[in-house]
């Protein structure tokens, strides 16, 4: 289909997350943290969930954990979400895919003068081209009303020293979000991003050197709401963006006020 021949208007559907029942959602980065929490929430509302991540053993454990709580189908797709061919293979295997959530992406830090490009290259390239590759694989395959949701972070609006390349990369993803929202609107596809504050996940615990629940709780006391977000709180924003057919080109902030304090 040409982008110059618009479809009928985006379909009207219930904007409640329960309306995702029976929909298929591909989560690129689904074996841990926010992506895994999104998978569990989606399964709880009856969606067919496909989790993609590189480490097959961790992926299998994550999918098994969701299956213990629901009878909804949970599909494991071991692969690299920055590889467009792997993404296309995932779409082909799944047949129908209604929504894509990309939570893959690491955090590469280091002061500018001590951190050459090679040290940040993989994380930065992976974040930008991972989002781009997911969009390329999805754009011709999602149905009208389908959506793509990318991940960003509040360091974009409230930077910390020593993370310039990672912060630049999330800025690129937010730019991509808005540009693709415009470009893919004639296909009646929606593209959004979520700007997270600190969320209690393996990524955050590793990045901040927080070894256990007590250390996480202590660190979170300085946040405006007295703690950091749970992965489930962060993930629920993704369900909102999938379910609400009139949101596109938006960056939703889920940061407990961290960008204000
Ligand atoms: N947690 C926070 O405080 C926070 C704050 C701001 C933004 N974010 C962003 O939110 C997103 C989710 O973060 P999180 O805390 O949930 O991270 P996480 O717990 O580390 O989970 C990341 C997931 O992505 C997968 N992954 C990473 N690279 C991948 C690749 N190339 N292909 C396929 N899967 C890949 C990982 O599995 P494998 O390694 O096995 O592939 C894992 O399942 C990230 O983009 C992160 O930068 C997080």
PDB file of C-alpha atoms and ligand atoms in Angstrom:
ATOM      1  CA  UNK A   1       0.000   0.000   0.000  1.00  0.00           C
ATOM      2  CA  UNK A   2       1.268   3.458  -0.871  1.00  0.00           C
ATOM      3  CA  UNK A   3       1.581   5.981   1.930  1.00  0.00           C
ATOM      4  CA  UNK A   4      -0.201   8.509  -0.295  1.00  0.00           C
ATOM      5  CA  UNK A   5      -3.496   6.584  -0.366  1.00  0.00           C
ATOM      6  CA  UNK A   6      -4.906   6.902   3.148  1.00  0.00           C
ATOM      7  CA  UNK A   7      -7.110   4.215   4.606  1.00  0.00           C
ATOM      8  CA  UNK A   8     -10.425   4.903   6.312  1.00  0.00           C
ATOM      9  CA  UNK A   9     -10.042   6.759   9.629  1.00  0.00           C
ATOM     10  CA  UNK A  10      -8.384   4.891  12.457  1.00  0.00           C
ATOM     11  CA  UNK A  11     -10.970   2.434  13.844  1.00  0.00           C
ATOM     12  CA  UNK A  12     -12.842   3.338  17.019  1.00  0.00           C
ATOM     13  CA  UNK A  13     -12.368   0.716  19.716  1.00  0.00           C
ATOM     14  CA  UNK A  14     -12.712   0.668  23.468  1.00  0.00           C
ATOM     15  CA  UNK A  15      -9.758   2.528  25.004  1.00  0.00           C
ATOM     16  CA  UNK A  16      -9.841   0.324  28.110  1.00  0.00           C
ATOM     17  CA  UNK A  17      -6.932  -2.105  28.541  1.00  0.00           C
ATOM     18  CA  UNK A  18      -9.441  -4.960  28.757  1.00  0.00           C
ATOM     19  CA  UNK A  19     -10.109  -4.329  25.061  1.00  0.00           C
ATOM     20  CA  UNK A  20      -6.651  -5.755  24.360  1.00  0.00           C
ATOM     21  CA  UNK A  21      -8.111  -9.224  24.963  1.00  0.00           C
ATOM     22  CA  UNK A  22      -7.303 -11.418  21.978  1.00  0.00           C
ATOM     23  CA  UNK A  23      -4.830  -8.914  20.548  1.00  0.00           C
ATOM     24  CA  UNK A  24      -1.270 -10.008  19.865  1.00  0.00           C
ATOM     25  CA  UNK A  25       1.494  -7.895  21.364  1.00  0.00           C
ATOM     26  CA  UNK A  26       5.167  -8.343  20.512  1.00  0.00           C
ATOM     27  CA  UNK A  27       7.426  -7.130  23.322  1.00  0.00           C
ATOM     28  CA  UNK A  28      11.015  -6.623  22.213  1.00  0.00           C
ATOM     29  CA  UNK A  29      12.842  -6.832  25.535  1.00  0.00           C
ATOM     30  CA  UNK A  30      10.215  -8.971  27.227  1.00  0.00           C
ATOM     31  CA  UNK A  31      12.284 -11.181  29.513  1.00  0.00           C
ATOM     32  CA  UNK A  32      12.997  -8.644  32.261  1.00  0.00           C
ATOM     33  CA  UNK A  33      11.891  -5.460  33.966  1.00  0.00           C
ATOM     34  CA  UNK A  34       9.298  -3.255  32.291  1.00  0.00           C
ATOM     35  CA  UNK A  35       8.843  -5.495  29.241  1.00  0.00           C
ATOM     36  CA  UNK A  36       8.228  -8.553  31.382  1.00  0.00           C
ATOM     37  CA  UNK A  37       5.784  -6.626  33.575  1.00  0.00           C
ATOM     38  CA  UNK A  38       3.960  -5.467  30.432  1.00  0.00           C
ATOM     39  CA  UNK A  39       3.768  -9.081  29.291  1.00  0.00           C
ATOM     40  CA  UNK A  40       2.218 -10.150  32.591  1.00  0.00           C
ATOM     41  CA  UNK A  41      -0.304  -7.280  32.524  1.00  0.00           C
ATOM     42  CA  UNK A  42      -1.236  -8.001  28.915  1.00  0.00           C
ATOM     43  CA  UNK A  43      -1.675 -11.688  29.643  1.00  0.00           C
ATOM     44  CA  UNK A  44      -3.913 -10.779  32.592  1.00  0.00           C
ATOM     45  CA  UNK A  45      -6.282  -8.956  30.214  1.00  0.00           C
ATOM     46  CA  UNK A  46      -6.302 -11.875  27.770  1.00  0.00           C
ATOM     47  CA  UNK A  47      -3.819 -10.679  25.165  1.00  0.00           C
ATOM     48  CA  UNK A  48      -1.626 -13.096  23.219  1.00  0.00           C
ATOM     49  CA  UNK A  49       1.875 -12.108  24.324  1.00  0.00           C
ATOM     50  CA  UNK A  50       5.129 -12.683  22.444  1.00  0.00           C
ATOM     51  CA  UNK A  51       8.314 -12.003  24.376  1.00  0.00           C
ATOM     52  CA  UNK A  52      11.537 -11.362  22.461  1.00  0.00           C
ATOM     53  CA  UNK A  53      14.983 -11.213  24.086  1.00  0.00           C
ATOM     54  CA  UNK A  54      18.478 -12.554  23.414  1.00  0.00           C
ATOM     55  CA  UNK A  55      19.139 -14.810  26.422  1.00  0.00           C
ATOM     56  CA  UNK A  56      16.967 -17.865  25.719  1.00  0.00           C
ATOM     57  CA  UNK A  57      17.206 -19.309  29.233  1.00  0.00           C
ATOM     58  CA  UNK A  58      16.100 -16.085  30.925  1.00  0.00           C
ATOM     59  CA  UNK A  59      13.372 -15.700  28.306  1.00  0.00           C
ATOM     60  CA  UNK A  60      12.086 -19.175  29.004  1.00  0.00           C
ATOM     61  CA  UNK A  61      11.999 -18.528  32.756  1.00  0.00           C
ATOM     62  CA  UNK A  62      10.176 -15.228  32.217  1.00  0.00           C
ATOM     63  CA  UNK A  63       7.555 -16.769  29.924  1.00  0.00           C
ATOM     64  CA  UNK A  64       7.094 -19.650  32.360  1.00  0.00           C
ATOM     65  CA  UNK A  65       6.442 -17.196  35.163  1.00  0.00           C
ATOM     66  CA  UNK A  66       3.643 -15.522  33.211  1.00  0.00           C
ATOM     67  CA  UNK A  67       2.138 -18.869  32.208  1.00  0.00           C
ATOM     68  CA  UNK A  68       1.803 -19.778  35.896  1.00  0.00           C
ATOM     69  CA  UNK A  69      -0.624 -16.882  36.334  1.00  0.00           C
ATOM     70  CA  UNK A  70      -2.732 -17.086  33.195  1.00  0.00           C
ATOM     71  CA  UNK A  71      -4.023 -19.342  30.461  1.00  0.00           C
ATOM     72  CA  UNK A  72      -3.330 -16.665  27.825  1.00  0.00           C
ATOM     73  CA  UNK A  73      -0.789 -17.732  25.197  1.00  0.00           C
ATOM     74  CA  UNK A  74       2.798 -16.634  25.869  1.00  0.00           C
ATOM     75  CA  UNK A  75       5.225 -17.117  22.988  1.00  0.00           C
ATOM     76  CA  UNK A  76       9.019 -17.095  23.342  1.00  0.00           C
ATOM     77  CA  UNK A  77      11.072 -15.575  20.545  1.00  0.00           C
ATOM     78  CA  UNK A  78      14.778 -15.756  21.282  1.00  0.00           C
ATOM     79  CA  UNK A  79      16.567 -13.178  19.156  1.00  0.00           C
ATOM     80  CA  UNK A  80      18.246  -9.827  18.864  1.00  0.00           C
ATOM     81  CA  UNK A  81      15.730  -7.002  18.533  1.00  0.00           C
ATOM     82  CA  UNK A  82      18.237  -4.806  16.723  1.00  0.00           C
ATOM     83  CA  UNK A  83      18.343  -7.325  13.857  1.00  0.00           C
ATOM     84  CA  UNK A  84      15.652  -6.441  11.336  1.00  0.00           C
ATOM     85  CA  UNK A  85      15.733  -9.954   9.910  1.00  0.00           C
ATOM     86  CA  UNK A  86      15.070 -11.450  13.333  1.00  0.00           C
ATOM     87  CA  UNK A  87      12.177  -9.041  13.819  1.00  0.00           C
ATOM     88  CA  UNK A  88      10.701  -9.921  10.440  1.00  0.00           C
ATOM     89  CA  UNK A  89      11.026 -13.598  11.347  1.00  0.00           C
ATOM     90  CA  UNK A  90       9.176 -12.920  14.600  1.00  0.00           C
ATOM     91  CA  UNK A  91       6.319 -11.222  12.744  1.00  0.00           C
ATOM     92  CA  UNK A  92       6.143 -14.055  10.231  1.00  0.00           C
ATOM     93  CA  UNK A  93       6.009 -16.659  12.978  1.00  0.00           C
ATOM     94  CA  UNK A  94       3.316 -14.816  14.886  1.00  0.00           C
ATOM     95  CA  UNK A  95       1.077 -14.145  11.883  1.00  0.00           C
ATOM     96  CA  UNK A  96      -1.107 -11.432  13.342  1.00  0.00           C
ATOM     97  CA  UNK A  97       0.590  -8.740  15.471  1.00  0.00           C
ATOM     98  CA  UNK A  98      -1.483  -5.774  16.683  1.00  0.00           C
ATOM     99  CA  UNK A  99       0.948  -3.844  18.865  1.00  0.00           C
ATOM    100  CA  UNK A 100       4.716  -3.688  19.403  1.00  0.00           C
ATOM    101  CA  UNK A 101       6.413  -2.539  22.597  1.00  0.00           C
ATOM    102  CA  UNK A 102      10.187  -1.985  22.493  1.00  0.00           C
ATOM    103  CA  UNK A 103      11.821  -2.034  25.918  1.00  0.00           C
ATOM    104  CA  UNK A 104      15.193  -3.414  24.795  1.00  0.00           C
ATOM    105  CA  UNK A 105      18.014  -0.997  25.420  1.00  0.00           C
ATOM    106  CA  UNK A 106      20.870  -0.662  27.826  1.00  0.00           C
ATOM    107  CA  UNK A 107      22.411   2.272  29.618  1.00  0.00           C
ATOM    108  CA  UNK A 108      25.978   3.168  28.644  1.00  0.00           C
ATOM    109  CA  UNK A 109      27.585   5.727  30.903  1.00  0.00           C
ATOM    110  CA  UNK A 110      30.908   7.466  31.205  1.00  0.00           C
ATOM    111  CA  UNK A 111      32.303  10.995  31.173  1.00  0.00           C
ATOM    112  CA  UNK A 112      32.808  12.405  27.685  1.00  0.00           C
ATOM    113  CA  UNK A 113      36.603  12.641  27.732  1.00  0.00           C
ATOM    114  CA  UNK A 114      37.040   9.169  29.237  1.00  0.00           C
ATOM    115  CA  UNK A 115      34.500   7.367  27.110  1.00  0.00           C
ATOM    116  CA  UNK A 116      35.339   6.768  23.458  1.00  0.00           C
ATOM    117  CA  UNK A 117      32.705   5.869  20.951  1.00  0.00           C
ATOM    118  CA  UNK A 118      33.450   2.119  21.117  1.00  0.00           C
ATOM    119  CA  UNK A 119      32.434   2.049  24.791  1.00  0.00           C
ATOM    120  CA  UNK A 120      28.978   3.452  24.091  1.00  0.00           C
ATOM    121  CA  UNK A 121      28.540   2.337  20.500  1.00  0.00           C
ATOM    122  CA  UNK A 122      26.587  -0.854  21.044  1.00  0.00           C
ATOM    123  CA  UNK A 123      24.108   0.618  23.503  1.00  0.00           C
ATOM    124  CA  UNK A 124      23.573   3.771  21.477  1.00  0.00           C
ATOM    125  CA  UNK A 125      23.332   2.066  18.093  1.00  0.00           C
ATOM    126  CA  UNK A 126      21.151  -0.666  19.536  1.00  0.00           C
ATOM    127  CA  UNK A 127      18.664   1.809  20.961  1.00  0.00           C
ATOM    128  CA  UNK A 128      18.328   3.939  17.842  1.00  0.00           C
ATOM    129  CA  UNK A 129      18.521   1.249  15.190  1.00  0.00           C
ATOM    130  CA  UNK A 130      16.544  -1.192  17.344  1.00  0.00           C
ATOM    131  CA  UNK A 131      13.618   1.224  17.343  1.00  0.00           C
ATOM    132  CA  UNK A 132      14.099   1.930  13.632  1.00  0.00           C
ATOM    133  CA  UNK A 133      14.297  -1.773  12.765  1.00  0.00           C
ATOM    134  CA  UNK A 134      11.176  -2.553  14.800  1.00  0.00           C
ATOM    135  CA  UNK A 135       9.338   0.207  12.975  1.00  0.00           C
ATOM    136  CA  UNK A 136      10.505  -1.046   9.576  1.00  0.00           C
ATOM    137  CA  UNK A 137       9.435  -4.602  10.365  1.00  0.00           C
ATOM    138  CA  UNK A 138       6.105  -3.475  11.818  1.00  0.00           C
ATOM    139  CA  UNK A 139       4.999  -0.720   9.453  1.00  0.00           C
ATOM    140  CA  UNK A 140       3.864  -2.982   6.641  1.00  0.00           C
ATOM    141  CA  UNK A 141       2.419  -5.631   8.910  1.00  0.00           C
ATOM    142  CA  UNK A 142       0.410  -4.011  11.708  1.00  0.00           C
ATOM    143  CA  UNK A 143      -3.327  -3.532  11.106  1.00  0.00           C
ATOM    144  CA  UNK A 144      -5.055  -0.133  11.158  1.00  0.00           C
ATOM    145  CA  UNK A 145      -5.206   1.018  14.777  1.00  0.00           C
ATOM    146  CA  UNK A 146      -2.024  -0.879  15.619  1.00  0.00           C
ATOM    147  CA  UNK A 147       0.750   0.782  17.555  1.00  0.00           C
ATOM    148  CA  UNK A 148       4.446   0.971  18.290  1.00  0.00           C
ATOM    149  CA  UNK A 149       5.661   2.083  21.707  1.00  0.00           C
ATOM    150  CA  UNK A 150       9.292   2.983  22.395  1.00  0.00           C
ATOM    151  CA  UNK A 151      11.227   3.577  25.623  1.00  0.00           C
ATOM    152  CA  UNK A 152      12.836   6.818  26.775  1.00  0.00           C
ATOM    153  CA  UNK A 153      13.907   8.264  30.099  1.00  0.00           C
ATOM    154  CA  UNK A 154      13.679  11.443  32.155  1.00  0.00           C
ATOM    155  CA  UNK A 155      17.399  12.043  31.866  1.00  0.00           C
ATOM    156  CA  UNK A 156      16.498  13.605  28.523  1.00  0.00           C
ATOM    157  CA  UNK A 157      14.828  16.541  30.272  1.00  0.00           C
ATOM    158  CA  UNK A 158      16.909  16.377  33.451  1.00  0.00           C
ATOM    159  CA  UNK A 159      20.347  15.108  32.416  1.00  0.00           C
ATOM    160  CA  UNK A 160      22.922  13.681  34.768  1.00  0.00           C
ATOM    161  CA  UNK A 161      26.647  14.050  34.083  1.00  0.00           C
ATOM    162  CA  UNK A 162      28.445  11.090  32.551  1.00  0.00           C
ATOM    163  CA  UNK A 163      25.638   9.709  30.405  1.00  0.00           C
ATOM    164  CA  UNK A 164      25.696  11.987  27.378  1.00  0.00           C
ATOM    165  CA  UNK A 165      25.663   9.322  24.675  1.00  0.00           C
ATOM    166  CA  UNK A 166      22.798   7.370  26.218  1.00  0.00           C
ATOM    167  CA  UNK A 167      20.834  10.559  26.735  1.00  0.00           C
ATOM    168  CA  UNK A 168      21.431  11.578  23.119  1.00  0.00           C
ATOM    169  CA  UNK A 169      20.174   8.165  22.021  1.00  0.00           C
ATOM    170  CA  UNK A 170      16.872   8.466  23.908  1.00  0.00           C
ATOM    171  CA  UNK A 171      16.487  11.923  22.377  1.00  0.00           C
ATOM    172  CA  UNK A 172      16.838  10.286  18.978  1.00  0.00           C
ATOM    173  CA  UNK A 173      14.153   7.760  19.883  1.00  0.00           C
ATOM    174  CA  UNK A 174      11.750  10.515  20.919  1.00  0.00           C
ATOM    175  CA  UNK A 175      12.457  12.281  17.616  1.00  0.00           C
ATOM    176  CA  UNK A 176      11.830   9.052  15.756  1.00  0.00           C
ATOM    177  CA  UNK A 177       8.567   8.630  17.655  1.00  0.00           C
ATOM    178  CA  UNK A 178       7.161  11.932  16.454  1.00  0.00           C
ATOM    179  CA  UNK A 179       8.494  11.610  12.905  1.00  0.00           C
ATOM    180  CA  UNK A 180       7.082   8.100  12.489  1.00  0.00           C
ATOM    181  CA  UNK A 181       3.751   9.107  14.029  1.00  0.00           C
ATOM    182  CA  UNK A 182       3.358  11.541  11.148  1.00  0.00           C
ATOM    183  CA  UNK A 183       4.752   9.212   8.509  1.00  0.00           C
ATOM    184  CA  UNK A 184       2.691   6.189   9.535  1.00  0.00           C
ATOM    185  CA  UNK A 185      -0.579   7.994  10.278  1.00  0.00           C
ATOM    186  CA  UNK A 186      -1.817   7.400   6.689  1.00  0.00           C
ATOM    187  CA  UNK A 187      -1.526   3.697   7.476  1.00  0.00           C
ATOM    188  CA  UNK A 188      -3.566   4.400  10.633  1.00  0.00           C
ATOM    189  CA  UNK A 189      -0.691   3.229  12.792  1.00  0.00           C
ATOM    190  CA  UNK A 190       0.237   5.010  15.998  1.00  0.00           C
ATOM    191  CA  UNK A 191       3.703   5.605  17.408  1.00  0.00           C
ATOM    192  CA  UNK A 192       4.382   6.717  20.986  1.00  0.00           C
ATOM    193  CA  UNK A 193       7.084   6.599  23.627  1.00  0.00           C
ATOM    194  CA  UNK A 194       7.233   6.425  27.408  1.00  0.00           C
ATOM    195  CA  UNK A 195       9.697   8.545  29.332  1.00  0.00           C
ATOM    196  CA  UNK A 196      10.441   6.602  32.498  1.00  0.00           C
ATOM    197  CA  UNK A 197      11.949   7.852  35.708  1.00  0.00           C
ATOM    198  CA  UNK A 198      13.886   5.342  37.770  1.00  0.00           C
ATOM    199  CA  UNK A 199      11.995   2.049  37.719  1.00  0.00           C
ATOM    200  CA  UNK A 200      12.876  -0.854  40.006  1.00  0.00           C
ATOM    201  CA  UNK A 201      14.213  -3.356  37.470  1.00  0.00           C
ATOM    202  CA  UNK A 202      17.405  -5.361  37.032  1.00  0.00           C
ATOM    203  CA  UNK A 203      18.662  -2.568  34.743  1.00  0.00           C
ATOM    204  CA  UNK A 204      18.241   0.145  37.367  1.00  0.00           C
ATOM    205  CA  UNK A 205      19.614  -2.023  40.174  1.00  0.00           C
ATOM    206  CA  UNK A 206      22.685  -2.766  38.080  1.00  0.00           C
ATOM    207  CA  UNK A 207      23.199   0.797  36.872  1.00  0.00           C
ATOM    208  CA  UNK A 208      22.993   2.271  40.362  1.00  0.00           C
ATOM    209  CA  UNK A 209      24.706  -0.592  42.170  1.00  0.00           C
ATOM    210  CA  UNK A 210      21.646  -1.330  44.314  1.00  0.00           C
ATOM    211  CA  UNK A 211      22.095  -4.902  45.416  1.00  0.00           C
ATOM    212  CA  UNK A 212      18.822  -5.659  47.186  1.00  0.00           C
ATOM    213  CA  UNK A 213      15.322  -4.433  48.108  1.00  0.00           C
ATOM    214  CA  UNK A 214      16.603  -2.488  51.103  1.00  0.00           C
ATOM    215  CA  UNK A 215      19.169  -0.598  49.039  1.00  0.00           C
ATOM    216  CA  UNK A 216      16.514   0.145  46.398  1.00  0.00           C
ATOM    217  CA  UNK A 217      14.070   1.404  49.022  1.00  0.00           C
ATOM    218  CA  UNK A 218      16.721   3.563  50.657  1.00  0.00           C
ATOM    219  CA  UNK A 219      17.732   5.119  47.345  1.00  0.00           C
ATOM    220  CA  UNK A 220      14.117   5.730  46.421  1.00  0.00           C
ATOM    221  CA  UNK A 221      13.417   7.725  49.565  1.00  0.00           C
ATOM    222  CA  UNK A 222      14.926  10.755  47.865  1.00  0.00           C
ATOM    223  CA  UNK A 223      12.403  10.606  45.006  1.00  0.00           C
ATOM    224  CA  UNK A 224       9.420  12.996  45.248  1.00  0.00           C
ATOM    225  CA  UNK A 225       6.983  10.173  46.046  1.00  0.00           C
ATOM    226  CA  UNK A 226       9.368   8.444  48.428  1.00  0.00           C
ATOM    227  CA  UNK A 227      10.209   5.483  46.221  1.00  0.00           C
ATOM    228  CA  UNK A 228      10.992   4.535  42.655  1.00  0.00           C
ATOM    229  CA  UNK A 229       8.368   3.107  40.255  1.00  0.00           C
ATOM    230  CA  UNK A 230       7.519  -0.549  40.125  1.00  0.00           C
ATOM    231  CA  UNK A 231       7.936  -2.234  36.757  1.00  0.00           C
ATOM    232  CA  UNK A 232       4.175  -2.797  36.707  1.00  0.00           C
ATOM    233  CA  UNK A 233       3.446   0.924  37.168  1.00  0.00           C
ATOM    234  CA  UNK A 234       5.794   1.708  34.288  1.00  0.00           C
ATOM    235  CA  UNK A 235       4.366  -1.029  32.080  1.00  0.00           C
ATOM    236  CA  UNK A 236       0.742  -0.007  32.582  1.00  0.00           C
ATOM    237  CA  UNK A 237       1.427   3.151  30.555  1.00  0.00           C
ATOM    238  CA  UNK A 238       2.253   0.921  27.594  1.00  0.00           C
ATOM    239  CA  UNK A 239      -1.152  -0.767  27.834  1.00  0.00           C
ATOM    240  CA  UNK A 240      -2.804   2.659  27.843  1.00  0.00           C
ATOM    241  CA  UNK A 241      -0.950   3.631  24.669  1.00  0.00           C
ATOM    242  CA  UNK A 242      -1.876   0.375  22.927  1.00  0.00           C
ATOM    243  CA  UNK A 243      -5.528   0.551  23.911  1.00  0.00           C
ATOM    244  CA  UNK A 244      -6.204   4.213  23.213  1.00  0.00           C
ATOM    245  CA  UNK A 245      -6.627   4.501  19.452  1.00  0.00           C
ATOM    246  CA  UNK A 246      -6.416   8.280  19.434  1.00  0.00           C
ATOM    247  CA  UNK A 247      -2.966   8.726  20.970  1.00  0.00           C
ATOM    248  CA  UNK A 248      -0.050   9.084  18.590  1.00  0.00           C
ATOM    249  CA  UNK A 249       3.184  11.056  18.502  1.00  0.00           C
ATOM    250  CA  UNK A 250       3.011  11.355  22.289  1.00  0.00           C
ATOM    251  CA  UNK A 251       5.677  10.906  24.909  1.00  0.00           C
ATOM    252  CA  UNK A 252       4.080   9.945  28.208  1.00  0.00           C
ATOM    253  CA  UNK A 253       6.089  10.585  31.350  1.00  0.00           C
ATOM    254  CA  UNK A 254       5.935   8.044  34.167  1.00  0.00           C
ATOM    255  CA  UNK A 255       8.491   9.366  36.620  1.00  0.00           C
ATOM    256  CA  UNK A 256       6.778  10.081  39.928  1.00  0.00           C
ATOM    257  CA  UNK A 257       7.734  13.742  39.523  1.00  0.00           C
ATOM    258  CA  UNK A 258      11.459  13.007  39.237  1.00  0.00           C
ATOM    259  CA  UNK A 259      11.824  15.407  36.313  1.00  0.00           C
ATOM    260  CA  UNK A 260      10.424  18.248  38.447  1.00  0.00           C
ATOM    261  CA  UNK A 261      12.360  17.859  41.659  1.00  0.00           C
TER     262      UNK A 261
HETATM  263  N1  LIG B   1      14.598   0.902  34.715  1.00  0.00           N
HETATM  264  C1  LIG B   1      14.751   2.205  34.650  1.00  0.00           C
HETATM  265  O1  LIG B   1      14.969   2.905  35.676  1.00  0.00           O
HETATM  266  C2  LIG B   1      14.634   2.919  33.322  1.00  0.00           C
HETATM  267  C3  LIG B   1      14.635   4.329  33.318  1.00  0.00           C
HETATM  268  C4  LIG B   1      14.530   4.991  32.101  1.00  0.00           C
HETATM  269  C5  LIG B   1      14.432   4.255  30.914  1.00  0.00           C
HETATM  270  N2  LIG B   1      14.461   2.892  30.963  1.00  0.00           N
HETATM  271  C6  LIG B   1      14.387   2.169  29.689  1.00  0.00           C
HETATM  272  O2  LIG B   1      13.289   1.289  29.702  1.00  0.00           O
HETATM  273  C7  LIG B   1      13.601   0.119  28.934  1.00  0.00           C
HETATM  274  C8  LIG B   1      13.360  -1.125  29.792  1.00  0.00           C
HETATM  275  O3  LIG B   1      14.228  -1.069  30.897  1.00  0.00           O
HETATM  276  P1  LIG B   1      14.263  -2.185  32.024  1.00  0.00           P
HETATM  277  O4  LIG B   1      14.707  -1.495  33.246  1.00  0.00           O
HETATM  278  O5  LIG B   1      13.009  -2.965  31.999  1.00  0.00           O
HETATM  279  O6  LIG B   1      15.490  -3.098  31.482  1.00  0.00           O
HETATM  280  P2  LIG B   1      15.922  -4.602  31.806  1.00  0.00           P
HETATM  281  O7  LIG B   1      15.314  -5.076  33.076  1.00  0.00           O
HETATM  282  O8  LIG B   1      17.391  -4.642  31.654  1.00  0.00           O
HETATM  283  O9  LIG B   1      15.253  -5.434  30.610  1.00  0.00           O
HETATM  284  C9  LIG B   1      15.703  -5.218  29.308  1.00  0.00           C
HETATM  285  C10 LIG B   1      15.143  -6.317  28.431  1.00  0.00           C
HETATM  286  O10 LIG B   1      15.542  -6.067  27.084  1.00  0.00           O
HETATM  287  C11 LIG B   1      16.170  -7.220  26.556  1.00  0.00           C
HETATM  288  N3  LIG B   1      17.112  -6.783  25.557  1.00  0.00           N
HETATM  289  C12 LIG B   1      18.170  -5.952  25.710  1.00  0.00           C
HETATM  290  N4  LIG B   1      18.788  -5.788  24.535  1.00  0.00           N
HETATM  291  C13 LIG B   1      18.093  -6.509  23.626  1.00  0.00           C
HETATM  292  C14 LIG B   1      18.232  -6.752  22.242  1.00  0.00           C
HETATM  293  N5  LIG B   1      19.226  -6.201  21.525  1.00  0.00           N
HETATM  294  N6  LIG B   1      17.311  -7.547  21.627  1.00  0.00           N
HETATM  295  C15 LIG B   1      16.311  -8.123  22.312  1.00  0.00           C
HETATM  296  N7  LIG B   1      16.131  -7.930  23.630  1.00  0.00           N
HETATM  297  C16 LIG B   1      17.017  -7.139  24.264  1.00  0.00           C
HETATM  298  C17 LIG B   1      16.780  -7.916  27.763  1.00  0.00           C
HETATM  299  O11 LIG B   1      17.007  -9.300  27.568  1.00  0.00           O
HETATM  300  P3  LIG B   1      18.384  -9.854  26.901  1.00  0.00           P
HETATM  301  O12 LIG B   1      19.506  -9.073  27.529  1.00  0.00           O
HETATM  302  O13 LIG B   1      18.384 -11.315  27.197  1.00  0.00           O
HETATM  303  O14 LIG B   1      18.282  -9.586  25.424  1.00  0.00           O
HETATM  304  C18 LIG B   1      15.653  -7.702  28.762  1.00  0.00           C
HETATM  305  O15 LIG B   1      14.604  -8.615  28.518  1.00  0.00           O
HETATM  306  C19 LIG B   1      15.055   0.268  28.495  1.00  0.00           C
HETATM  307  O16 LIG B   1      15.086   0.765  27.186  1.00  0.00           O
HETATM  308  C20 LIG B   1      15.601   1.291  29.469  1.00  0.00           C
HETATM  309  O17 LIG B   1      16.689   2.014  28.970  1.00  0.00           O
HETATM  310  C21 LIG B   1      14.543   2.218  32.140  1.00  0.00           C
END
